[in-house]
GROMACS .gro file of C-alpha atoms in nm:
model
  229
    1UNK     CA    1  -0.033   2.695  -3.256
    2UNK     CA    2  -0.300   2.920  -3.077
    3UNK     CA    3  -0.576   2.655  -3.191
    4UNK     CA    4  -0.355   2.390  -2.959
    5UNK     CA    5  -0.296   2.617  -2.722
    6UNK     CA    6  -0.671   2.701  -2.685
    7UNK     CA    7  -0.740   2.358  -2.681
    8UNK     CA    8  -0.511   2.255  -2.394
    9UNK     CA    9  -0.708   2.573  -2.162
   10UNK     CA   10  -1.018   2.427  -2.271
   11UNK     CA   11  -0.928   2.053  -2.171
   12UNK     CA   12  -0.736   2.197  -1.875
   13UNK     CA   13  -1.041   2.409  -1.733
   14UNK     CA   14  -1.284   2.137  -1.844
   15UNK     CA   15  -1.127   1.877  -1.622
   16UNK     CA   16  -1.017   2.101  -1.318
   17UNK     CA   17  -1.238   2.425  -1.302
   18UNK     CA   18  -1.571   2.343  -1.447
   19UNK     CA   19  -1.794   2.268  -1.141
   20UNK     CA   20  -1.494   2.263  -0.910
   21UNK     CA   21  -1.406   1.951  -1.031
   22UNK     CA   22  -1.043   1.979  -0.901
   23UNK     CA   23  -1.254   1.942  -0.569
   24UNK     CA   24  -1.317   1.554  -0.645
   25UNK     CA   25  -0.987   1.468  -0.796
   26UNK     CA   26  -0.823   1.602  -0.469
   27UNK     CA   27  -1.069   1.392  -0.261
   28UNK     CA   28  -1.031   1.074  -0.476
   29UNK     CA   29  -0.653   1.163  -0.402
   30UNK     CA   30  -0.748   1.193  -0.039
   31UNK     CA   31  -0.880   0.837  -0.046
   32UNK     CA   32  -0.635   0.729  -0.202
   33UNK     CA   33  -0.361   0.777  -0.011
   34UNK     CA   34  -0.587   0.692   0.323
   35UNK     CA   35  -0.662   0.327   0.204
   36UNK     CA   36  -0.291   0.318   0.096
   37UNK     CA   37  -0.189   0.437   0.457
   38UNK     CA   38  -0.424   0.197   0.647
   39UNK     CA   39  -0.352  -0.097   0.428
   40UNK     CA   40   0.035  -0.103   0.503
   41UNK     CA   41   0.012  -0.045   0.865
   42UNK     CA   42  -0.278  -0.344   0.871
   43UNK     CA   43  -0.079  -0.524   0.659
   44UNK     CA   44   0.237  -0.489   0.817
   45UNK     CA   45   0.065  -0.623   1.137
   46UNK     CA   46  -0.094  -0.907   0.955
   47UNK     CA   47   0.259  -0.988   0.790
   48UNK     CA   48   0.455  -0.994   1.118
   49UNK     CA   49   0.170  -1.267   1.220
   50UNK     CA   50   0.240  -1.483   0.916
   51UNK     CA   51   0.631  -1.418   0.922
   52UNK     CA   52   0.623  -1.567   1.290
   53UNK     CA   53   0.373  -1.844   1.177
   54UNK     CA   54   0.635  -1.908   0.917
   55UNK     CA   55   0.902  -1.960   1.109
   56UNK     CA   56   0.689  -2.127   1.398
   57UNK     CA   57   0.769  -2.471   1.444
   58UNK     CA   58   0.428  -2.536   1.573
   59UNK     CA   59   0.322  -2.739   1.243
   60UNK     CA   60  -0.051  -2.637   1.214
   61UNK     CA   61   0.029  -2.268   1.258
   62UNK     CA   62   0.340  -2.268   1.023
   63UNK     CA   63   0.073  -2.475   0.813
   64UNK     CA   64  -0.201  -2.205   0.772
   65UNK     CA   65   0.057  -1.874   0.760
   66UNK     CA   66   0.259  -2.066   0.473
   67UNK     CA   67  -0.110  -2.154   0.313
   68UNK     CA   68  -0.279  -1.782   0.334
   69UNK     CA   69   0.116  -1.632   0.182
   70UNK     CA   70   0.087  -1.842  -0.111
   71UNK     CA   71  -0.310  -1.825  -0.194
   72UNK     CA   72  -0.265  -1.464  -0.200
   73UNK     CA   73   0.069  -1.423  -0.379
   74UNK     CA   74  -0.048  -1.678  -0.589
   75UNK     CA   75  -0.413  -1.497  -0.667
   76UNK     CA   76  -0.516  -1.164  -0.859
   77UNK     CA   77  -0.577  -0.847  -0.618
   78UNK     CA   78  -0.876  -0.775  -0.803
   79UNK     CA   79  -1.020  -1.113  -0.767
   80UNK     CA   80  -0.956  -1.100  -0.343
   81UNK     CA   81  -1.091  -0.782  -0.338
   82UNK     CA   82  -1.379  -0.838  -0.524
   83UNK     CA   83  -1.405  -1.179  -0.305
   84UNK     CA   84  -1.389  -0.924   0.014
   85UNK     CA   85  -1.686  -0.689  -0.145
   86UNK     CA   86  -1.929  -0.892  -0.262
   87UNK     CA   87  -1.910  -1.240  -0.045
   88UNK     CA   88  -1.762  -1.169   0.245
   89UNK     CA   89  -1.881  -0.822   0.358
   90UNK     CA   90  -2.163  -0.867   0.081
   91UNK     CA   91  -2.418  -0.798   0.395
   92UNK     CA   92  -2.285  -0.581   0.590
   93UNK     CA   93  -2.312  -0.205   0.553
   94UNK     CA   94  -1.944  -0.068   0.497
   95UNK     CA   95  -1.744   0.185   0.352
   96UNK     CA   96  -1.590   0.085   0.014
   97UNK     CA   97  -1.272   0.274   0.132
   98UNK     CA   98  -1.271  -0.004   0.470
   99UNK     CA   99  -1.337  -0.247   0.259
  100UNK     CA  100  -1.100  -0.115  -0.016
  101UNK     CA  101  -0.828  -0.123   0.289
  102UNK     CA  102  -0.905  -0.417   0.436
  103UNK     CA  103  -0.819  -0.616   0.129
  104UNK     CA  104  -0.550  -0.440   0.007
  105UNK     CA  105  -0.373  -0.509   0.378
  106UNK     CA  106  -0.423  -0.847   0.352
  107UNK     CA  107  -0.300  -0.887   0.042
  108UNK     CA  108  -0.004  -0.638   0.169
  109UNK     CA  109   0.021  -0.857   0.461
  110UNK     CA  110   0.168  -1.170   0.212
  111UNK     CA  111   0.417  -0.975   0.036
  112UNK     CA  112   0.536  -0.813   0.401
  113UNK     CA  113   0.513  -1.101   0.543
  114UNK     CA  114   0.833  -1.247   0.313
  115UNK     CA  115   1.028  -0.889   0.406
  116UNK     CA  116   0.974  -0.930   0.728
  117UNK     CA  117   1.059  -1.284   0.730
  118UNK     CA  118   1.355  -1.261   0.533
  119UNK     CA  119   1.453  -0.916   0.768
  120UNK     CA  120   1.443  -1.189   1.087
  121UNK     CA  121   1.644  -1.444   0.917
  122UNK     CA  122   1.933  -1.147   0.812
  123UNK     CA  123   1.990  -1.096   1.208
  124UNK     CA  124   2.227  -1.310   1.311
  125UNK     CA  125   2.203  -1.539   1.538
  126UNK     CA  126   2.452  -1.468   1.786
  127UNK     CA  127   2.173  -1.196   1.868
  128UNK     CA  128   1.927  -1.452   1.971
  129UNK     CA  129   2.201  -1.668   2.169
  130UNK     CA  130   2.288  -1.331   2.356
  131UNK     CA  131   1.950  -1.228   2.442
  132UNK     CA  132   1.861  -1.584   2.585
  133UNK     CA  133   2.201  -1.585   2.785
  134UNK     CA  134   2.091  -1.270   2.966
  135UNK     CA  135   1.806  -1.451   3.073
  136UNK     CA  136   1.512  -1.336   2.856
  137UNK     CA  137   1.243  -1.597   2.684
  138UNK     CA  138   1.238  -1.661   2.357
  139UNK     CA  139   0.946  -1.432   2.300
  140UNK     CA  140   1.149  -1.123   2.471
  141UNK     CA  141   1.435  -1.200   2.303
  142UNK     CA  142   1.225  -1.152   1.960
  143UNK     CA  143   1.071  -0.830   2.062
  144UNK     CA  144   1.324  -0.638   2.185
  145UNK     CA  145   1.614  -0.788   1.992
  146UNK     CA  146   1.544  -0.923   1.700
  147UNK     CA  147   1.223  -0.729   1.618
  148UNK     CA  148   1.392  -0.377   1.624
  149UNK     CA  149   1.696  -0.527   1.388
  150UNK     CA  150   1.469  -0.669   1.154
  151UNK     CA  151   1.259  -0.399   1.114
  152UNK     CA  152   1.527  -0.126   1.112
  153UNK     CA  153   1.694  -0.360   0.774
  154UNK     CA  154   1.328  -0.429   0.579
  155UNK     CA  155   1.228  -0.030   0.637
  156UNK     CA  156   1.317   0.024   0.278
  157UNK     CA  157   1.132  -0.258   0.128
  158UNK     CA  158   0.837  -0.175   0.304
  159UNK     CA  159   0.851   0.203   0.191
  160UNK     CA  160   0.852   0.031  -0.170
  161UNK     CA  161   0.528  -0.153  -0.027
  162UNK     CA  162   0.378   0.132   0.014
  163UNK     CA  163   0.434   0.336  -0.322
  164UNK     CA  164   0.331  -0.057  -0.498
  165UNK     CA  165  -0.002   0.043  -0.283
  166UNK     CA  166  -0.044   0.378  -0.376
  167UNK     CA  167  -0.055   0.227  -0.752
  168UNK     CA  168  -0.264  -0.071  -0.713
  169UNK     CA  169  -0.542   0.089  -0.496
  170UNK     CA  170  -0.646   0.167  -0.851
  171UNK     CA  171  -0.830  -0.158  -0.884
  172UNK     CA  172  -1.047  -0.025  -0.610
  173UNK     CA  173  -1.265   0.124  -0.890
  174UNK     CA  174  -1.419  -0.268  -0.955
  175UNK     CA  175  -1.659  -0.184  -0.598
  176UNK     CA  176  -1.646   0.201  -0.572
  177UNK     CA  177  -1.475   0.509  -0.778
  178UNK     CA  178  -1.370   0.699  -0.436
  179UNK     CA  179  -1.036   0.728  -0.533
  180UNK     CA  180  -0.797   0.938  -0.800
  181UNK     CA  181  -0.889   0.732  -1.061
  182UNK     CA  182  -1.264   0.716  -0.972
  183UNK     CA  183  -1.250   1.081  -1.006
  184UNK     CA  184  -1.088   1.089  -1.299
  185UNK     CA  185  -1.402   0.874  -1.421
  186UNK     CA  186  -1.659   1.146  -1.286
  187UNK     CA  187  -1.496   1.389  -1.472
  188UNK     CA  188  -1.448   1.197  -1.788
  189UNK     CA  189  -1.820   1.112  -1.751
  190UNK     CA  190  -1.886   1.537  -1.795
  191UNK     CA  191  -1.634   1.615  -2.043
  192UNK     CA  192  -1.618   1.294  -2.314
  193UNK     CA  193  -1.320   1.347  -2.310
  194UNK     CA  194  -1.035   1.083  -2.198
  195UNK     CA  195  -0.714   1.237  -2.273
  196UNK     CA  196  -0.711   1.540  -2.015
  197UNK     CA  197  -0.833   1.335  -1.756
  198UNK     CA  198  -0.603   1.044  -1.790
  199UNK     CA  199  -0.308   1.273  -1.798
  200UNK     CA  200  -0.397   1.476  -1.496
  201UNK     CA  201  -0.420   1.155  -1.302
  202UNK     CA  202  -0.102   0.993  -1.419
  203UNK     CA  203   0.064   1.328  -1.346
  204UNK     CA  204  -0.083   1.338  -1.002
  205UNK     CA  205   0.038   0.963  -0.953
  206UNK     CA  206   0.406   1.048  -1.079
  207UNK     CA  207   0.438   1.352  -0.811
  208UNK     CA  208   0.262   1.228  -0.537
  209UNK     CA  209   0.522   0.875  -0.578
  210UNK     CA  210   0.809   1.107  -0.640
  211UNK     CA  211   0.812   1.269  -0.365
  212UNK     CA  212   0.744   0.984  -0.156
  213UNK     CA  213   1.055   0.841  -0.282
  214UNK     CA  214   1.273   1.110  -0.278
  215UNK     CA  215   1.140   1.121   0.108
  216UNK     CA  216   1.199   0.743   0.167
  217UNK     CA  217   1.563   0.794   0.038
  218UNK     CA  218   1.656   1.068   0.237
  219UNK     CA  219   1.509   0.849   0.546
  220UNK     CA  220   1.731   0.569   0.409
  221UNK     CA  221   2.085   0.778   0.371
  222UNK     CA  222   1.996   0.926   0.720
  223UNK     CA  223   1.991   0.543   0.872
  224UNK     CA  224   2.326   0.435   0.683
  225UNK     CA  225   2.469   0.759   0.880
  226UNK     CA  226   2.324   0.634   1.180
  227UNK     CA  227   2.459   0.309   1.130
  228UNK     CA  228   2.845   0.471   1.067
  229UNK     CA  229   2.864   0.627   1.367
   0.00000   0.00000   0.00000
């Protein structure tokens, strides 16, 4: 029992102490959540665009918003990002975490783009008759009545967007290990040894999403009690 125990300390100091090496997994953490934080508010931008494309009845641009939603729901995210890196931004001089969040948000931006579109299509549409009977365009009547509605029903899906991010911003080690799991490589790369690492970073990953959620829900009961009153 006190040869496990020993070894546990060992692996424990090894992956955290040694060299300050909790210093890098808290940075990789750092970057983590930062691409995972830019890439849903890009991507929430870029998915209003193609949920209003969507629903356009201008042809070409309902066309080319229903064409980018299903190449990218229909393609790997490691594939589009590595698409992103190495062709696309293969000569310019940019930081893997930009990068890293710019590809993530637009392939976000699909799967927000159905919330948000299915959020527009839950209001009803007495809303839209009443805003354009009080004499507002069709463009005011989305942005200050539909808009808020939609939003205010697809909050919790897009929470859920986020935590998928926090998760999949793992591929992000393909062009650059900035993030948790990069770290976790750097420190493997010291200690040979897989185990302690591995854990520490799923642990991380379980508490960090945890709390998120337990955050998200609390946000969620709050609106329903906003909504009884």
């Amino acid at each position: 029992m006190g040869n496990v125990l020993n070894d546990i300390a060992d692996g424990i100091i090894a992956t955290f102490v040694t060299e300050n090496r909790w210093q890098w997994i808290v940075s990789g953490l750092g970057y983590t959540l930062l691409i995972s934080l830019a890439a849903v508010l890009l991507g929430l931008l870029i998915g209003i665009l193609a949920a209003l494309g969507k629903l356009s009845k201008i042809k070409p641009i309902k066309w080319i918003a229903s064409f980018y939603v299903d190449v990218i729901r229909g393609t790997p995210t490691m594939v589009q990002l590595l698409i992103i890196y190495y062709v696309i931004f293969g000569s310019v001089n940019l930081s893997p975490w930009i990068v890293g969040a710019l590809g993530f948000a637009i392939n976000s931006g699909a799967y927000i783009a159905e919330i948000v579109r299915g959020g527009i299509l839950s209001v009803d549409k007495g809303q839209t008759e009443a805003g354009r009977s009080l004499g507002l365009t069709k463009t005011q009547t989305m942005i200050n009545i539909v808009m808020p509605q939609a939003m205010k029903n697809i909050l919790p899906a897009l929470a859920n967007e986020f935590i998928v991010l926090i998760k999949e911003t793992a591929v992000i080690g393909m062009i650059s290990n900035i993030d948790l799991l990069g770290a976790v490589k750097r420190v493997q790369s010291r200690t040979y040894d897989y185990l302690y690492p591995l854990l520490s970073a799923a642990v991380i990953y379980y508490v960090v999403i945890k709390l998120l959620s337990i955050a998200l829900s609390r946000l969620e009961v709050r609106m329903r009690q906003s909504d009884q009153r």
